[in-house]
C-alpha cells in the first residue's frame, strides 16, 4: 500500500500476542493484495484495467468502494474514489486496513 505499519505491544501472553500479530500482518498482506495500486495483480488494479468487475472481486473490495463513494458524496467531491480516471480507494483503505 505504499506505507509502513508498526505495532507497539505491551504485555500479554507471548503466544497470544504472536498469534494476534500474525493475524494482523496477514490481514495487511491481504489488503495489499486486494487494494494496492502499485501491484499489477491486485484486484483494484485489475478492476481499473477492466479485467474484473466489482462483482468478481472479493467482498471487501465492494465494501471499501461503497465507503469511498459515501466519503465522496458527503464531502461533496473533495474526496474522490478515482485518481487519474481509475478506481483508487487508497484514501479509505489505509485507515480501513
Backbone as JSON Lines, residues from 0, in Angstrom:
{"i":0,"aa":"X","n":[0.81,-1.19,0.0],"ca":[0.0,0.0,0.0],"c":[0.85,1.25,0.0]}
{"i":1,"aa":"X","n":[2.12,1.08,-0.13],"ca":[3.0,2.24,-0.17],"c":[3.12,2.95,1.17]}
{"i":2,"aa":"X","n":[2.94,2.22,2.26],"ca":[3.03,2.82,3.57],"c":[3.67,1.85,4.55]}
{"i":3,"aa":"X","n":[3.94,2.31,5.74],"ca":[4.57,1.49,6.77],"c":[3.59,1.33,7.93]}
{"i":4,"aa":"X","n":[3.51,0.14,8.46],"ca":[2.71,-0.12,9.65],"c":[3.66,-0.56,10.74]}
{"i":5,"aa":"X","n":[3.37,-0.17,11.96],"ca":[4.15,-0.65,13.09],"c":[3.19,-1.02,14.22]}
{"i":6,"aa":"X","n":[3.65,-1.89,15.07],"ca":[2.86,-2.36,16.2],"c":[3.64,-2.11,17.47]}
{"i":7,"aa":"X","n":[2.98,-1.59,18.47],"ca":[3.58,-1.37,19.78],"c":[2.76,-2.2,20.76]}
{"i":8,"aa":"X","n":[3.33,-3.31,21.19],"ca":[2.6,-4.25,22.05],"c":[3.23,-4.22,23.43]}
{"i":9,"aa":"X","n":[2.38,-4.1,24.43],"ca":[2.87,-4.07,25.82],"c":[2.08,-5.08,26.62]}
{"i":10,"aa":"X","n":[2.77,-6.07,27.11],"ca":[2.13,-7.08,27.94],"c":[1.43,-8.14,27.13]}
{"i":11,"aa":"X","n":[0.75,-8.98,27.84],"ca":[0.03,-10.07,27.2],"c":[0.83,-11.35,27.19]}
{"i":12,"aa":"X","n":[0.12,-12.43,27.03],"ca":[0.75,-13.74,26.97],"c":[1.48,-13.85,25.63]}
{"i":13,"aa":"X","n":[2.78,-14.15,25.63],"ca":[3.57,-14.11,24.4],"c":[2.98,-14.9,23.23]}
{"i":14,"aa":"X","n":[2.49,-16.08,23.48],"ca":[1.94,-16.89,22.39],"c":[0.7,-16.21,21.78]}
{"i":15,"aa":"X","n":[-0.16,-15.67,22.63],"ca":[-1.36,-14.97,22.15],"c":[-0.98,-13.7,21.39]}
{"i":16,"aa":"X","n":[0.03,-12.99,21.89],"ca":[0.49,-11.78,21.21],"c":[1.04,-12.11,19.83]}
{"i":17,"aa":"X","n":[1.86,-13.16,19.75],"ca":[2.42,-13.56,18.44],"c":[1.3,-13.96,17.49]}
{"i":18,"aa":"X","n":[0.3,-14.68,17.98],"ca":[-0.83,-15.09,17.13],"c":[-1.61,-13.88,16.64]}
{"i":19,"aa":"X","n":[-1.86,-12.93,17.53],"ca":[-2.61,-11.73,17.15],"c":[-1.82,-10.9,16.13]}
{"i":20,"aa":"X","n":[-0.52,-10.76,16.37],"ca":[0.31,-10.02,15.42],"c":[0.36,-10.72,14.07]}
{"i":21,"aa":"X","n":[0.47,-12.03,14.09],"ca":[0.47,-12.79,12.83],"c":[-0.82,-12.58,12.05]}
{"i":22,"aa":"X","n":[-1.95,-12.6,12.76],"ca":[-3.24,-12.37,12.1],"c":[-3.32,-10.96,11.54]}
{"i":23,"aa":"X","n":[-2.81,-9.98,12.29],"ca":[-2.83,-8.6,11.82],"c":[-1.97,-8.43,10.56]}
{"i":24,"aa":"X","n":[-0.78,-9.01,10.59],"ca":[0.1,-8.93,9.42],"c":[-0.52,-9.63,8.22]}
{"i":25,"aa":"X","n":[-1.13,-10.8,8.45],"ca":[-1.82,-11.5,7.36],"c":[-2.93,-10.63,6.77]}
{"i":26,"aa":"X","n":[-3.67,-9.94,7.63],"ca":[-4.74,-9.06,7.16],"c":[-4.21,-7.9,6.33]}
{"i":27,"aa":"X","n":[-3.07,-7.35,6.74],"ca":[-2.47,-6.26,5.97],"c":[-1.97,-6.76,4.61]}
{"i":28,"aa":"X","n":[-1.4,-7.95,4.58],"ca":[-0.95,-8.52,3.3],"c":[-2.15,-8.77,2.38]}
{"i":29,"aa":"X","n":[-3.26,-9.25,2.95],"ca":[-4.47,-9.45,2.14],"c":[-4.98,-8.12,1.59]}
{"i":30,"aa":"X","n":[-5.01,-7.1,2.44],"ca":[-5.45,-5.78,1.98],"c":[-4.55,-5.28,0.85]}
{"i":31,"aa":"X","n":[-3.26,-5.49,0.98],"ca":[-2.33,-5.09,-0.07],"c":[-2.61,-5.85,-1.36]}
{"i":32,"aa":"X","n":[-2.84,-7.15,-1.24],"ca":[-3.12,-7.97,-2.43],"c":[-4.42,-7.54,-3.12]}
{"i":33,"aa":"X","n":[-5.37,-7.06,-2.36],"ca":[-6.65,-6.64,-2.94],"c":[-6.61,-5.21,-3.45]}
{"i":34,"aa":"X","n":[-5.99,-4.29,-2.72],"ca":[-6.17,-2.87,-2.96],"c":[-4.97,-2.09,-3.48]}
{"i":35,"aa":"X","n":[-3.79,-2.69,-3.51],"ca":[-2.61,-1.92,-3.91],"c":[-2.74,-1.41,-5.34]}
{"i":36,"aa":"X","n":[-2.52,-0.11,-5.49],"ca":[-2.48,0.46,-6.84],"c":[-1.08,0.32,-7.44]}
{"i":37,"aa":"X","n":[-0.14,-0.19,-6.65],"ca":[1.24,-0.4,-7.11],"c":[1.47,-1.81,-7.64]}
{"i":38,"aa":"X","n":[0.56,-2.72,-7.33],"ca":[0.7,-4.11,-7.76],"c":[-0.22,-4.37,-8.95]}
{"i":39,"aa":"X","n":[0.35,-4.83,-10.04],"ca":[-0.44,-5.11,-11.24],"c":[-1.43,-6.25,-11.01]}
{"i":40,"aa":"X","n":[-1.14,-7.13,-10.05],"ca":[-2.01,-8.29,-9.82],"c":[-3.07,-8.05,-8.75]}
{"i":41,"aa":"X","n":[-3.13,-6.84,-8.16],"ca":[-4.15,-6.59,-7.14],"c":[-5.53,-6.51,-7.81]}
{"i":42,"aa":"X","n":[-6.55,-6.77,-7.01],"ca":[-7.9,-6.71,-7.57],"c":[-8.26,-5.29,-8.01]}
{"i":43,"aa":"X","n":[-7.82,-4.29,-7.27],"ca":[-8.12,-2.91,-7.67],"c":[-7.43,-2.57,-8.99]}
{"i":44,"aa":"X","n":[-6.2,-3.01,-9.17],"ca":[-5.5,-2.76,-10.44],"c":[-6.19,-3.49,-11.59]}
{"i":45,"aa":"X","n":[-6.58,-4.71,-11.34],"ca":[-7.28,-5.49,-12.38],"c":[-8.65,-4.88,-12.67]}
{"i":46,"aa":"X","n":[-9.32,-4.36,-11.65],"ca":[-10.59,-3.68,-11.83],"c":[-10.4,-2.43,-12.7]}
{"i":47,"aa":"X","n":[-9.36,-1.68,-12.42],"ca":[-9.07,-0.46,-13.19],"c":[-8.8,-0.76,-14.66]}
{"i":48,"aa":"X","n":[-8.2,-1.9,-14.94],"ca":[-7.93,-2.29,-16.33],"c":[-9.11,-2.96,-17.01]}
{"i":49,"aa":"X","n":[-10.19,-3.18,-16.27],"ca":[-11.38,-3.81,-16.84],"c":[-11.29,-5.32,-16.88]}
{"i":50,"aa":"X","n":[-10.32,-5.91,-16.2],"ca":[-10.17,-7.37,-16.18],"c":[-11.12,-8.03,-15.18]}
{"i":51,"aa":"X","n":[-11.61,-7.24,-14.22],"ca":[-12.56,-7.71,-13.21],"c":[-13.7,-6.71,-13.12]}
{"i":52,"aa":"X","n":[-14.84,-7.19,-12.68],"ca":[-15.92,-6.31,-12.28],"c":[-15.95,-6.28,-10.76]}
{"i":53,"aa":"X","n":[-16.66,-5.34,-10.19],"ca":[-16.78,-5.3,-8.73],"c":[-17.38,-6.6,-8.23]}
{"i":54,"aa":"X","n":[-18.35,-7.12,-8.96],"ca":[-18.98,-8.39,-8.56],"c":[-17.99,-9.54,-8.57]}
{"i":55,"aa":"X","n":[-16.96,-9.46,-9.4],"ca":[-15.95,-10.5,-9.49],"c":[-14.82,-10.35,-8.49]}
{"i":56,"aa":"X","n":[-14.85,-9.28,-7.72],"ca":[-13.81,-9.02,-6.7],"c":[-14.23,-9.61,-5.36]}
{"i":57,"aa":"X","n":[-13.28,-9.66,-4.47],"ca":[-13.56,-10.08,-3.09],"c":[-14.58,-9.13,-2.48]}
{"i":58,"aa":"X","n":[-15.4,-9.6,-1.55],"ca":[-16.42,-8.75,-0.94],"c":[-15.85,-7.48,-0.29]}
{"i":59,"aa":"X","n":[-14.63,-7.56,0.21],"ca":[-14.01,-6.39,0.83],"c":[-13.87,-5.24,-0.17]}
{"i":60,"aa":"X","n":[-13.62,-5.56,-1.43],"ca":[-13.45,-4.52,-2.44],"c":[-14.75,-3.74,-2.61]}
{"i":61,"aa":"X","n":[-15.86,-4.44,-2.74],"ca":[-17.15,-3.77,-2.87],"c":[-17.43,-2.9,-1.65]}
{"i":62,"aa":"X","n":[-17.14,-3.42,-0.46],"ca":[-17.4,-2.67,0.77],"c":[-16.57,-1.4,0.84]}
{"i":63,"aa":"X","n":[-15.3,-1.5,0.51],"ca":[-14.42,-0.32,0.55],"c":[-14.85,0.68,-0.52]}
{"i":64,"aa":"X","n":[-15.23,0.21,-1.7],"ca":[-15.69,1.13,-2.74],"c":[-16.97,1.83,-2.33]}
{"i":65,"aa":"X","n":[-17.84,1.14,-1.6],"ca":[-19.05,1.77,-1.06],"c":[-18.69,2.86,-0.05]}
{"i":66,"aa":"X","n":[-17.75,2.54,0.85],"ca":[-17.3,3.54,1.83],"c":[-16.68,4.74,1.14]}
{"i":67,"aa":"X","n":[-15.88,4.5,0.11],"ca":[-15.24,5.59,-0.63],"c":[-16.28,6.44,-1.35]}
{"i":68,"aa":"X","n":[-17.28,5.81,-1.94],"ca":[-18.34,6.56,-2.62],"c":[-19.12,7.42,-1.62]}
{"i":69,"aa":"X","n":[-19.35,6.88,-0.43],"ca":[-20.04,7.66,0.6],"c":[-19.18,8.84,1.02]}
{"i":70,"aa":"X","n":[-17.88,8.64,1.19],"ca":[-16.98,9.75,1.54],"c":[-16.98,10.81,0.44]}
{"i":71,"aa":"X","n":[-17.01,10.38,-0.8],"ca":[-17.07,11.34,-1.91],"c":[-18.38,12.13,-1.87]}
{"i":72,"aa":"X","n":[-19.47,11.43,-1.57],"ca":[-20.78,12.08,-1.52],"c":[-20.86,13.11,-0.39]}
{"i":73,"aa":"X","n":[-20.48,12.7,0.82],"ca":[-20.63,13.6,1.96],"c":[-19.61,14.74,1.93]}
{"i":74,"aa":"X","n":[-18.5,14.55,1.23],"ca":[-17.51,15.62,1.12],"c":[-17.79,16.52,-0.09]}
{"i":75,"aa":"X","n":[-18.88,16.22,-0.77],"ca":[-19.27,16.97,-1.98],"c":[-18.14,17.0,-3.0]}
{"i":76,"aa":"X","n":[-17.46,15.86,-3.13],"ca":[-16.42,15.71,-4.15],"c":[-15.02,16.07,-3.73]}
{"i":77,"aa":"X","n":[-14.83,16.56,-2.51],"ca":[-13.47,16.88,-2.06],"c":[-12.65,15.61,-1.9]}
{"i":78,"aa":"X","n":[-13.3,14.54,-1.52],"ca":[-12.67,13.22,-1.51],"c":[-13.11,12.53,-2.79]}
{"i":79,"aa":"X","n":[-12.2,11.83,-3.45],"ca":[-12.56,11.16,-4.69],"c":[-12.2,9.68,-4.63]}
{"i":80,"aa":"X","n":[-13.02,8.88,-5.28],"ca":[-12.76,7.44,-5.37],"c":[-11.89,7.09,-6.57]}
{"i":81,"aa":"X","n":[-11.49,8.11,-7.32],"ca":[-10.71,7.87,-8.54],"c":[-9.46,8.76,-8.53]}
{"i":82,"aa":"X","n":[-8.42,8.28,-9.19],"ca":[-7.21,9.05,-9.41],"c":[-6.78,8.82,-10.85]}
{"i":83,"aa":"X","n":[-6.62,9.9,-11.56],"ca":[-6.26,9.82,-12.99],"c":[-7.24,8.95,-13.77]}
{"i":84,"aa":"X","n":[-8.51,9.04,-13.37],"ca":[-9.56,8.35,-14.11],"c":[-9.79,6.89,-13.78]}
{"i":85,"aa":"X","n":[-9.05,6.34,-12.82],"ca":[-9.23,4.92,-12.48],"c":[-9.58,4.78,-11.0]}
{"i":86,"aa":"X","n":[-10.25,3.68,-10.63],"ca":[-10.59,3.48,-9.22],"c":[-9.35,3.5,-8.34]}
{"i":87,"aa":"X","n":[-9.42,4.27,-7.27],"ca":[-8.31,4.36,-6.32],"c":[-8.87,4.62,-4.93]}
{"i":88,"aa":"X","n":[-9.18,3.54,-4.21],"ca":[-9.77,3.69,-2.87],"c":[-8.73,3.8,-1.76]}
{"i":89,"aa":"X","n":[-7.49,4.11,-2.09],"ca":[-6.44,4.07,-1.07],"c":[-6.67,5.06,0.07]}
{"i":90,"aa":"X","n":[-7.36,6.15,-0.18],"ca":[-7.66,7.09,0.89],"c":[-8.53,6.49,1.97]}
{"i":91,"aa":"X","n":[-9.34,5.52,1.61],"ca":[-10.18,4.81,2.57],"c":[-9.44,3.58,3.09]}
{"i":92,"aa":"X","n":[-8.77,2.86,2.21],"ca":[-8.17,1.58,2.56],"c":[-7.13,1.66,3.66]}
{"i":93,"aa":"X","n":[-6.31,2.68,3.62],"ca":[-5.23,2.74,4.61],"c":[-5.77,2.87,6.03]}
{"i":94,"aa":"X","n":[-6.84,3.58,6.2],"ca":[-7.47,3.64,7.51],"c":[-8.28,2.39,7.81]}
{"i":95,"aa":"X","n":[-8.97,1.87,6.82],"ca":[-9.8,0.68,6.96],"c":[-8.94,-0.53,7.33]}
{"i":96,"aa":"X","n":[-7.8,-0.67,6.65],"ca":[-6.93,-1.82,6.89],"c":[-6.39,-1.8,8.3]}
